[in-house]
Tab-separated table of C-alpha atoms and ligand atoms in Angstrom:
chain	number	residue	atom	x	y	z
A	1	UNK	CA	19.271	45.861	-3.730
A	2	UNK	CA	20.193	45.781	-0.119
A	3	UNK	CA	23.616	46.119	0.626
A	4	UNK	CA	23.696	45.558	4.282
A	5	UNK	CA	22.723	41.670	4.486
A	6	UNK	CA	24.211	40.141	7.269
A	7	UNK	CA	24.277	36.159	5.491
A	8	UNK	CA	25.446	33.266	7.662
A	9	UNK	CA	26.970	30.103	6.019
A	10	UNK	CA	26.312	26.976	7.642
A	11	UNK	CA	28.452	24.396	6.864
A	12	UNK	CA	31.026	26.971	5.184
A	13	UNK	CA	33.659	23.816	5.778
A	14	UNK	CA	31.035	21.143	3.236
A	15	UNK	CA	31.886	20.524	-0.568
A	16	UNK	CA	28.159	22.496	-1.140
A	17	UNK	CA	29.250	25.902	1.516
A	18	UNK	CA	32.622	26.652	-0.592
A	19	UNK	CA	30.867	26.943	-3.589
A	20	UNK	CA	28.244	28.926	-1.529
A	21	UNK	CA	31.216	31.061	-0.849
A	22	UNK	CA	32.282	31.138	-4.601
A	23	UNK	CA	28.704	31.804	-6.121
A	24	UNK	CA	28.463	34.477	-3.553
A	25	UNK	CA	31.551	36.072	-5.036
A	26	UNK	CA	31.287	35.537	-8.358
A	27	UNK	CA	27.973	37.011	-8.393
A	28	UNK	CA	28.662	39.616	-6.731
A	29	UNK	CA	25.433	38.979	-3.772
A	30	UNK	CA	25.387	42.380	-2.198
A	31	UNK	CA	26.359	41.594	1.813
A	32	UNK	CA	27.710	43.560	4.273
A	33	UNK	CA	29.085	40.662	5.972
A	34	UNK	CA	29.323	36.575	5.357
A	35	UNK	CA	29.615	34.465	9.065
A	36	UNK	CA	30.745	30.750	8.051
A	37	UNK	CA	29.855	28.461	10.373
A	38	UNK	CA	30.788	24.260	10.511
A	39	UNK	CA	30.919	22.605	13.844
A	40	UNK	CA	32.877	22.821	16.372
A	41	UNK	CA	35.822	20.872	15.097
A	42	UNK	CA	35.819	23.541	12.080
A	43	UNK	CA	36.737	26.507	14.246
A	44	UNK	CA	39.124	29.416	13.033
A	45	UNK	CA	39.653	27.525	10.106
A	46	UNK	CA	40.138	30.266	6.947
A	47	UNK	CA	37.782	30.302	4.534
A	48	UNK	CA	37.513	33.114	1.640
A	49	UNK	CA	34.457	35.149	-0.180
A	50	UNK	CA	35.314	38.170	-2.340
A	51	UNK	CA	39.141	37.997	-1.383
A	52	UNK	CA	38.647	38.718	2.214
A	53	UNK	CA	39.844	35.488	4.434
A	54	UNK	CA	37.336	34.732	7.484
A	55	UNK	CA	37.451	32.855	10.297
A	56	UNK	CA	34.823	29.707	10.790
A	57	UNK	CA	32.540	29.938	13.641
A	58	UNK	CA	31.121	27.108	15.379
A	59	UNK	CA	27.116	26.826	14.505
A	60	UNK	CA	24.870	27.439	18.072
A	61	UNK	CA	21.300	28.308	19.298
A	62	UNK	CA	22.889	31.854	19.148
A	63	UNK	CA	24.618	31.915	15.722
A	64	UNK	CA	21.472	33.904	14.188
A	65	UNK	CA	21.718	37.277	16.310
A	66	UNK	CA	21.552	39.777	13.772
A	67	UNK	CA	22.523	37.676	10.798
A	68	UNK	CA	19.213	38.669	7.660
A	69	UNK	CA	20.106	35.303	5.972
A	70	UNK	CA	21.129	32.278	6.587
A	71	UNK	CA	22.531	29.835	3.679
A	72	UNK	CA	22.184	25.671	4.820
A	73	UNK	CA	24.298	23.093	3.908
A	74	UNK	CA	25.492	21.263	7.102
A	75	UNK	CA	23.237	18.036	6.866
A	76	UNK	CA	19.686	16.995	8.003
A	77	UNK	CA	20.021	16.771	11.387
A	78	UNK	CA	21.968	20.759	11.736
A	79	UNK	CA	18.592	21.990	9.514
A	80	UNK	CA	15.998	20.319	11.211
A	81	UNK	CA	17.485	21.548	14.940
A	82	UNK	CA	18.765	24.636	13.819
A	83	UNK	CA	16.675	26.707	10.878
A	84	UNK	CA	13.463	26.856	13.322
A	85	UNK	CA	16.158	28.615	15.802
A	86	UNK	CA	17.331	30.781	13.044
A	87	UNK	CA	13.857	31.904	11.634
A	88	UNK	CA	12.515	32.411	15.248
A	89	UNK	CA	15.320	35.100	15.399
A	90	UNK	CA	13.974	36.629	12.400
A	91	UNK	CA	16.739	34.907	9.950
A	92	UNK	CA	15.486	33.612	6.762
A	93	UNK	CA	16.772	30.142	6.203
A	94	UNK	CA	17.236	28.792	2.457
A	95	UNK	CA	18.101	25.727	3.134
A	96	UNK	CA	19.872	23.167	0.963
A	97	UNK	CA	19.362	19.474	3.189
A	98	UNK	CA	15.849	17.189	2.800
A	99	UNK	CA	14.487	18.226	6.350
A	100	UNK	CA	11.910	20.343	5.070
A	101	UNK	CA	11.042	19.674	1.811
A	102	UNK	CA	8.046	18.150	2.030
A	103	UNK	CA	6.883	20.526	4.456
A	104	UNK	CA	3.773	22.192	3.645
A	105	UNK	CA	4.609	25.364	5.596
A	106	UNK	CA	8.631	25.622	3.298
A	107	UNK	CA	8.166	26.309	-0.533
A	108	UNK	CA	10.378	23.517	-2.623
A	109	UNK	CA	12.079	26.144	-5.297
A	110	UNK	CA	13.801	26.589	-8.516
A	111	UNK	CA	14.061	30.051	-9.489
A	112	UNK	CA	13.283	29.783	-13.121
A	113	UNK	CA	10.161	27.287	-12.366
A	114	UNK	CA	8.371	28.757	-9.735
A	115	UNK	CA	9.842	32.023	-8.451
A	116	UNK	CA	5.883	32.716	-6.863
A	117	UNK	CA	6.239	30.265	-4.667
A	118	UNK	CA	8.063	32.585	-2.505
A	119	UNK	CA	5.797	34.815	-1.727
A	120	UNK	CA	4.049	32.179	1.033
A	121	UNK	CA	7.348	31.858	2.699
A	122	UNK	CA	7.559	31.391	6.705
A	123	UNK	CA	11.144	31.846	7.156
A	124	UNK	CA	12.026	28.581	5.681
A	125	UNK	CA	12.993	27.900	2.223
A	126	UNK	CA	13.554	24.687	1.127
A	127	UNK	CA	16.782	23.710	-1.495
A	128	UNK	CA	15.037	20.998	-3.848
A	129	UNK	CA	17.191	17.556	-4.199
A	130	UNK	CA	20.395	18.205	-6.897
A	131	UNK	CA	18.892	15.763	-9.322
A	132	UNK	CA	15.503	17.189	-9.098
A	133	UNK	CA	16.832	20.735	-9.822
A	134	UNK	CA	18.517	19.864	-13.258
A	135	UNK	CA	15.418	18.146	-14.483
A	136	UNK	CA	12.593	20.771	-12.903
A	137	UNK	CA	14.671	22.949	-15.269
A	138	UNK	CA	14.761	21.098	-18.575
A	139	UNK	CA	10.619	19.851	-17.930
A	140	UNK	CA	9.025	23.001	-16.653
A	141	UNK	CA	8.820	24.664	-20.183
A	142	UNK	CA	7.923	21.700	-21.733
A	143	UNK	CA	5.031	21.086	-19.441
A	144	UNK	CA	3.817	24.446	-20.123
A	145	UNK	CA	3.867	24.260	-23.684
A	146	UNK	CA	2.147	20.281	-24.103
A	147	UNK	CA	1.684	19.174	-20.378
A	148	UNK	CA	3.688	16.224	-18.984
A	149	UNK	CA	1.448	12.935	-18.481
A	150	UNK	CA	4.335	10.822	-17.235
A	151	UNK	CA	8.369	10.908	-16.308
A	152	UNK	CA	11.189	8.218	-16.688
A	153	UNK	CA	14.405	9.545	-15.436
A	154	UNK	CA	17.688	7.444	-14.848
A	155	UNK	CA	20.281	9.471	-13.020
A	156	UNK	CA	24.145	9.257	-13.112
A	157	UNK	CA	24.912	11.076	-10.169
A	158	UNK	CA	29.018	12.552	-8.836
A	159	UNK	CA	29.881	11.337	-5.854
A	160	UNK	CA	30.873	15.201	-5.135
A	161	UNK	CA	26.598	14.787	-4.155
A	162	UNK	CA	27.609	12.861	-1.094
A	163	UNK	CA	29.882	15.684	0.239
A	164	UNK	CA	33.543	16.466	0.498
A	165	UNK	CA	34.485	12.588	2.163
A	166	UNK	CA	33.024	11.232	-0.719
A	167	UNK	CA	35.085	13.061	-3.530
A	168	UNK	CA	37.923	11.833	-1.314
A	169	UNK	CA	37.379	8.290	-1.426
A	170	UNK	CA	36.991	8.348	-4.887
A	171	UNK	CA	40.632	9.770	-5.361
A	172	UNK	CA	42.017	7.150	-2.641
A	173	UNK	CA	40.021	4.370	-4.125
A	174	UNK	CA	41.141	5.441	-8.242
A	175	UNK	CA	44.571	6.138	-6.768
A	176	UNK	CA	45.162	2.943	-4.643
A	177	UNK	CA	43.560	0.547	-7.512
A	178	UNK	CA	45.929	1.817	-10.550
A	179	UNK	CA	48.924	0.942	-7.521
A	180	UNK	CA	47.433	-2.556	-7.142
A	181	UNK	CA	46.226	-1.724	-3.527
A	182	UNK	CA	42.953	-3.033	-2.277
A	183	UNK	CA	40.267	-0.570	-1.726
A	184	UNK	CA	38.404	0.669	1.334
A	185	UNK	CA	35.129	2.067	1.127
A	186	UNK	CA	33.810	3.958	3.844
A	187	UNK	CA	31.194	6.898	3.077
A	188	UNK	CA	29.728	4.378	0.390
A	189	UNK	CA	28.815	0.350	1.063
A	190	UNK	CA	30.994	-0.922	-2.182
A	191	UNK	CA	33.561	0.432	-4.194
A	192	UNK	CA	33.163	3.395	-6.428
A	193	UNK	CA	35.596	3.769	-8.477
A	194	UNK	CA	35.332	2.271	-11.305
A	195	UNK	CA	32.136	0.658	-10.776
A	196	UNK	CA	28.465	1.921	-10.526
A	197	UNK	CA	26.123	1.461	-7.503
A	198	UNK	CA	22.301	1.683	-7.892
A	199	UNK	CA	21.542	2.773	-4.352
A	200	UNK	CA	21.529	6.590	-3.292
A	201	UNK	CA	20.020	7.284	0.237
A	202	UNK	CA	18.420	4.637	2.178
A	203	UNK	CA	16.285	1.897	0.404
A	204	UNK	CA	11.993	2.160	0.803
A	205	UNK	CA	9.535	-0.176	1.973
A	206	UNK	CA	8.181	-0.224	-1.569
A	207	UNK	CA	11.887	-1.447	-3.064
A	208	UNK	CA	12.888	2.383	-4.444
A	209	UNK	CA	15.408	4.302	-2.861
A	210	UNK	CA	14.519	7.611	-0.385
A	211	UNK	CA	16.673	9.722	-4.033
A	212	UNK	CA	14.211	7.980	-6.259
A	213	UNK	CA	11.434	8.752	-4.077
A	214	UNK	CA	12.606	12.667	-4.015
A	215	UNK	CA	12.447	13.056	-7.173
A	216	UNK	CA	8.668	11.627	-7.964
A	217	UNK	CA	7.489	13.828	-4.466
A	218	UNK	CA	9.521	16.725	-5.176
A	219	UNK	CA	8.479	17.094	-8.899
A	220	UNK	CA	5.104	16.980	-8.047
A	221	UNK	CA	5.244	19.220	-5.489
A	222	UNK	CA	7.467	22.677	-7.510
A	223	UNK	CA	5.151	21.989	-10.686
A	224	UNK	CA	2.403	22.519	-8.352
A	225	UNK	CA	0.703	19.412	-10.631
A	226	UNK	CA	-0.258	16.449	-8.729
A	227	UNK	CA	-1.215	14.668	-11.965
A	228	UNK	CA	2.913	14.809	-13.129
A	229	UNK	CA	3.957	10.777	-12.650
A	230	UNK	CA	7.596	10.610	-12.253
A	231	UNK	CA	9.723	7.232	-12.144
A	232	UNK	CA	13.267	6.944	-11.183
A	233	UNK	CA	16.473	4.661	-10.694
A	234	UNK	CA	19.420	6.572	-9.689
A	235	UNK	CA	23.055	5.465	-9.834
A	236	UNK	CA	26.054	6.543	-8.262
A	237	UNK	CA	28.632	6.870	-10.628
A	238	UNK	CA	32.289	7.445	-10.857
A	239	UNK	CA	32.129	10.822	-11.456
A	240	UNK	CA	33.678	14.195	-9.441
A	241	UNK	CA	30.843	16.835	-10.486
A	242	UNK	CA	28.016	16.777	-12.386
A	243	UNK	CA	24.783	14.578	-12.538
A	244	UNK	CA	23.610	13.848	-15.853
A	245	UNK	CA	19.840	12.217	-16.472
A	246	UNK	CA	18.310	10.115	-19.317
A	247	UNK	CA	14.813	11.186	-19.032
A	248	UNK	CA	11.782	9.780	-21.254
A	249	UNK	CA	8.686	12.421	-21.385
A	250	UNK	CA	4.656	11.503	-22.452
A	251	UNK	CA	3.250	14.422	-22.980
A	252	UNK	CA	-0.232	15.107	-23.797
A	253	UNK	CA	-0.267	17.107	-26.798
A	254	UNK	CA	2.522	16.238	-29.757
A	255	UNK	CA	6.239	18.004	-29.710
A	256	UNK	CA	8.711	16.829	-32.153
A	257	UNK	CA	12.464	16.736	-31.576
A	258	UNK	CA	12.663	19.810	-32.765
A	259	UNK	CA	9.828	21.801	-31.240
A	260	UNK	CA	11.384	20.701	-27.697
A	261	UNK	CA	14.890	22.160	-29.406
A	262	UNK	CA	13.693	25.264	-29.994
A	263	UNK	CA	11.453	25.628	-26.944
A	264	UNK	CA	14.455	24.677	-24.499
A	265	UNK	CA	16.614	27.027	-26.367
A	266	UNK	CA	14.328	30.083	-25.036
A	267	UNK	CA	14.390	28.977	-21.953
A	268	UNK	CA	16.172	30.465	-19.044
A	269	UNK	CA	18.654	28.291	-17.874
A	270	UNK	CA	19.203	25.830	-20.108
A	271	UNK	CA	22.120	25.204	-23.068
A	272	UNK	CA	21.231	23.330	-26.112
A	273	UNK	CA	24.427	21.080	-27.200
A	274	UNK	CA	22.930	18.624	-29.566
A	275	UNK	CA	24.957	18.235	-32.466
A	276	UNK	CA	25.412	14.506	-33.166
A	277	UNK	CA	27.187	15.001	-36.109
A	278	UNK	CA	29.795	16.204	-34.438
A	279	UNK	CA	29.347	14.416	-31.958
A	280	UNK	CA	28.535	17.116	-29.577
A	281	UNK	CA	26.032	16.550	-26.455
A	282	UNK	CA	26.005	17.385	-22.388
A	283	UNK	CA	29.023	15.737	-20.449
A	284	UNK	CA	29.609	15.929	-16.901
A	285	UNK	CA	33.382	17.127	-17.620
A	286	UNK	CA	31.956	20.104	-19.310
A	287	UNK	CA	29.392	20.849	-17.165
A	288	UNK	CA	31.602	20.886	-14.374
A	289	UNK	CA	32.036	24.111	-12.735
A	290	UNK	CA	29.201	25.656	-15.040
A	291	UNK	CA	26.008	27.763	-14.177
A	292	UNK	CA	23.968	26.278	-16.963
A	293	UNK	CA	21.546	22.819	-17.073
A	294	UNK	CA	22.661	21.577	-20.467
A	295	UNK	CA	20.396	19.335	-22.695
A	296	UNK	CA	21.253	17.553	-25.708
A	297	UNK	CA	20.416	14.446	-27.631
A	298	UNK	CA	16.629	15.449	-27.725
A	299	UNK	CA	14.871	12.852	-29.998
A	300	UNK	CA	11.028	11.744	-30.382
A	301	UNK	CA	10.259	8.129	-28.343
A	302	UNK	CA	9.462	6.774	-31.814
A	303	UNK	CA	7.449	3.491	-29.485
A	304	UNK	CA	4.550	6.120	-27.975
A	305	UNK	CA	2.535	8.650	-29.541
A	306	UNK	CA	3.953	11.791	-27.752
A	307	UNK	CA	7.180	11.118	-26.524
A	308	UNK	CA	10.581	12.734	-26.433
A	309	UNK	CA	14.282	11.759	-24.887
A	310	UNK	CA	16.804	13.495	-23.923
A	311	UNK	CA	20.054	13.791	-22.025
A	312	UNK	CA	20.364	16.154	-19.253
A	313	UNK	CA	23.554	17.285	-17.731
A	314	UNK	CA	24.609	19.747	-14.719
A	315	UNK	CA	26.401	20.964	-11.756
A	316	UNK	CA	25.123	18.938	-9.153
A	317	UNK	CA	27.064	21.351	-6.545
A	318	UNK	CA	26.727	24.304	-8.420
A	319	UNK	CA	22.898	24.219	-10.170
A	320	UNK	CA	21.938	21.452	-8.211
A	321	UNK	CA	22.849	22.690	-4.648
A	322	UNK	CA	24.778	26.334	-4.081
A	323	UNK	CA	23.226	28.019	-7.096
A	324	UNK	CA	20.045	27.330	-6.630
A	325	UNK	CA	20.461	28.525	-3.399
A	326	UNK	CA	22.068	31.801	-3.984
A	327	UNK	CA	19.534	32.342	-6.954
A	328	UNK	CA	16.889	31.851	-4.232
A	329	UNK	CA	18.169	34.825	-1.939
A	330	UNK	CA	18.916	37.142	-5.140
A	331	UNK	CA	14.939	36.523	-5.603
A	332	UNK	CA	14.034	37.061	-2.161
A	333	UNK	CA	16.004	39.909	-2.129
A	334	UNK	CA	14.141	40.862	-5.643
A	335	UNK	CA	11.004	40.186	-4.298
A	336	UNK	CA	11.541	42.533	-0.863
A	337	UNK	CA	11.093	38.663	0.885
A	338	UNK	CA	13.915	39.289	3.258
A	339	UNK	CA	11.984	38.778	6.249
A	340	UNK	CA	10.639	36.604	8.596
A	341	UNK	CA	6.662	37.059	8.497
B	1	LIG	P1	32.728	20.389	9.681
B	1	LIG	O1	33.663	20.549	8.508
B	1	LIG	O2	33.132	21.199	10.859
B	1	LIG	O3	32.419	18.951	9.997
B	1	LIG	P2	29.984	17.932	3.479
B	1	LIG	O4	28.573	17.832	2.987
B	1	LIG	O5	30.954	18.308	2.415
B	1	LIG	O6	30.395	16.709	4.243
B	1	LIG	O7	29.994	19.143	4.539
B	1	LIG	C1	29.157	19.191	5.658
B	1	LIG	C2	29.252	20.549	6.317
B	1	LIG	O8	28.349	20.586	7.415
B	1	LIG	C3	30.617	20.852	6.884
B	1	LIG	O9	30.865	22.242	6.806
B	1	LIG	C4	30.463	20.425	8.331
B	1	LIG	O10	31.329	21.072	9.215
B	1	LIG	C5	29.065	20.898	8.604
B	1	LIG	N1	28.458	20.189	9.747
B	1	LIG	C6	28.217	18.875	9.853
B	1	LIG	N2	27.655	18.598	11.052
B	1	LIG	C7	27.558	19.768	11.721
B	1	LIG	C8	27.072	20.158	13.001
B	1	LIG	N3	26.560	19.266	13.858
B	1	LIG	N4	27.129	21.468	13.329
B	1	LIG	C9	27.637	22.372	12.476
B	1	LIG	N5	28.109	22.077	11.244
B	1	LIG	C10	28.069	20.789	10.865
């Protein structure tokens, strides 16, 4: 492995580039040096990775001067003006926000689902959506092994998915409600606490919302399987991390309950806890802070002829954003991709 990565942050300040900094340490990414960059009102602000405290940076057209790899996680807007910049400066850019997708020139990866997809790479690497991630994870073997006619997923996403304000509103609203306060809502358009709101992202012309819409695109596009239908509602929920997902699978040849048990088991990635009878299955709170996408309640759709359900639960900032993200470098890095072609 190369030890001598120079790997920029940007956005080292978000609720997704701390944990950047955290999976870097934990898994030990081998870097020479780690430049974390916010904007401008972020400057010399101390952030930490592998016990050394560093200054933050402010992000410019000249942040990418020598830096190997750059990490995104600083919105849209930052990505779409600012990872051309960086890969024109030979910087490859794995990049967490929805700028560039859907591009056809930026693989859409998941490690464990298609690693190959690298190989094509530009100098743009595109971060697939948190909730997409967690279920391209539980499907992907289970596509291989009876292929996948149609999806129905239901999310019940953390606010932690709408950045650091968000988990912050949640506290103030929780807080400020048990003290018979009235609420202010401000990064969302109702209250979240203790409530549930069926809008993330902007709302379609066809009545979905730009999330739900993500997830049918995005699917289709890692599985590298235009046939895959996907349909989804997802729901903002009261909840710090994790994003959990009831999802209903057709598939085309038969799997029982506990075919798709043992198949999931095997799988990289993914932790079985379905134990009813002790009442044992995925929950956010456990999830929380965890590597894994955990799946439980698996049971046959007894009201189609191939059909299974089951309850998937991860890290929406870990799995679902950061992870990911580091997992993609450690491949590129793996797969001598460290460069700009
Ligand atoms: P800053 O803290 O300086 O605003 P989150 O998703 O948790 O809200 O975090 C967003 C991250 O993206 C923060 O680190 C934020 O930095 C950074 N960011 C937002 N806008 C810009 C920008 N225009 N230039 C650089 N960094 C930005």
């Amino acid at each position: 492995m190369n030890k001598n990565l120079v790997v920029a942050i940007c956005g080292a300040t978000g609720a997704v580039g701390q944990e950047m900094l955290q999976v870097l340490e934990q898994r030990n990414f081998p870097y020479s040096k780690v430049i974390p960059l916010a904007s401008s009102r972020s400057v010399g602000k101390k952030v930490t990775c592998k016990g050394e405290e560093l200054s933050v940076v402010e992000l410019t057209e000249n942040s990418f001067e020598g830096v190997d790899l750059a990490l995104f996680s600083a919105g849209g807007e930052t990505s779409k003006k600012y990872a051309p910049i960086a890969a024109k400066s030979g910087c490859v850019v794995v990049d967490n926000s929805a700028a560039w997708r859907m591009d056809d020139e930026c693989p859409l990866v998941v490690p464990e689902v298609n690693p190959e997809d690298l190989d094509w790479h530009k100098g743009i690497i595109a971060n697939p959506n948190c909730s997409t991630i967690q279920l391209m994870v539980a499907l992907k073997p289970i596509h291989d092994e009876a292929r996948i006619k149609r999806v129905v997923v239901s999310t019940y996403q953390a606010v932690s998915g709408s950045g650091q304000k968000a988990i912050e509103e949640l506290e103030n609203q929780v807080r400020r409600l048990l003290s018979g306060q009235p609420v202010v809502a401000d990064v969302y358009p109702h209250q979240i606490a203790f409530n549930c709101l069926p809008h993330i992202d902007v709302f379609m012309d066809n009545g979905y919302t730009k999330e739900e819409m993500k997830m049918v695109h995005e699917t289709v596009k890692i599985m590298g399987d235009p046939t895959i239908k996907v349909t989804a509602t997802c729901v903002r929920v009261p909840v710090f991390y994790g994003h959990s997902e009831a999802v209903n699978i057709e598939t085309e040849e038969k799997l029982s309950a506990d075919d798709v048990r043992s198949l999931l088991a095997k799988s990289p990635g993914i932790i079985i806890e379905d134990y009813p009878e002790k009442n044992a299955y995925p929950m956010p709170v456990n999830a929380a802070g965890d590597d894994a996408t955990y799946v439980g309640r698996i049971r046959e759709d007894e009201t189609i002829e191939n059909g299974i359900n089951m309850w998937v639960v991860s890290d929406n900032i870990r799995k679902g954003a950061a992870l990911n993200t580091v997992q993609i470098a450690e491949t590129l890095i793996e797969r001598d991709l460290v460069r700009v072609p």
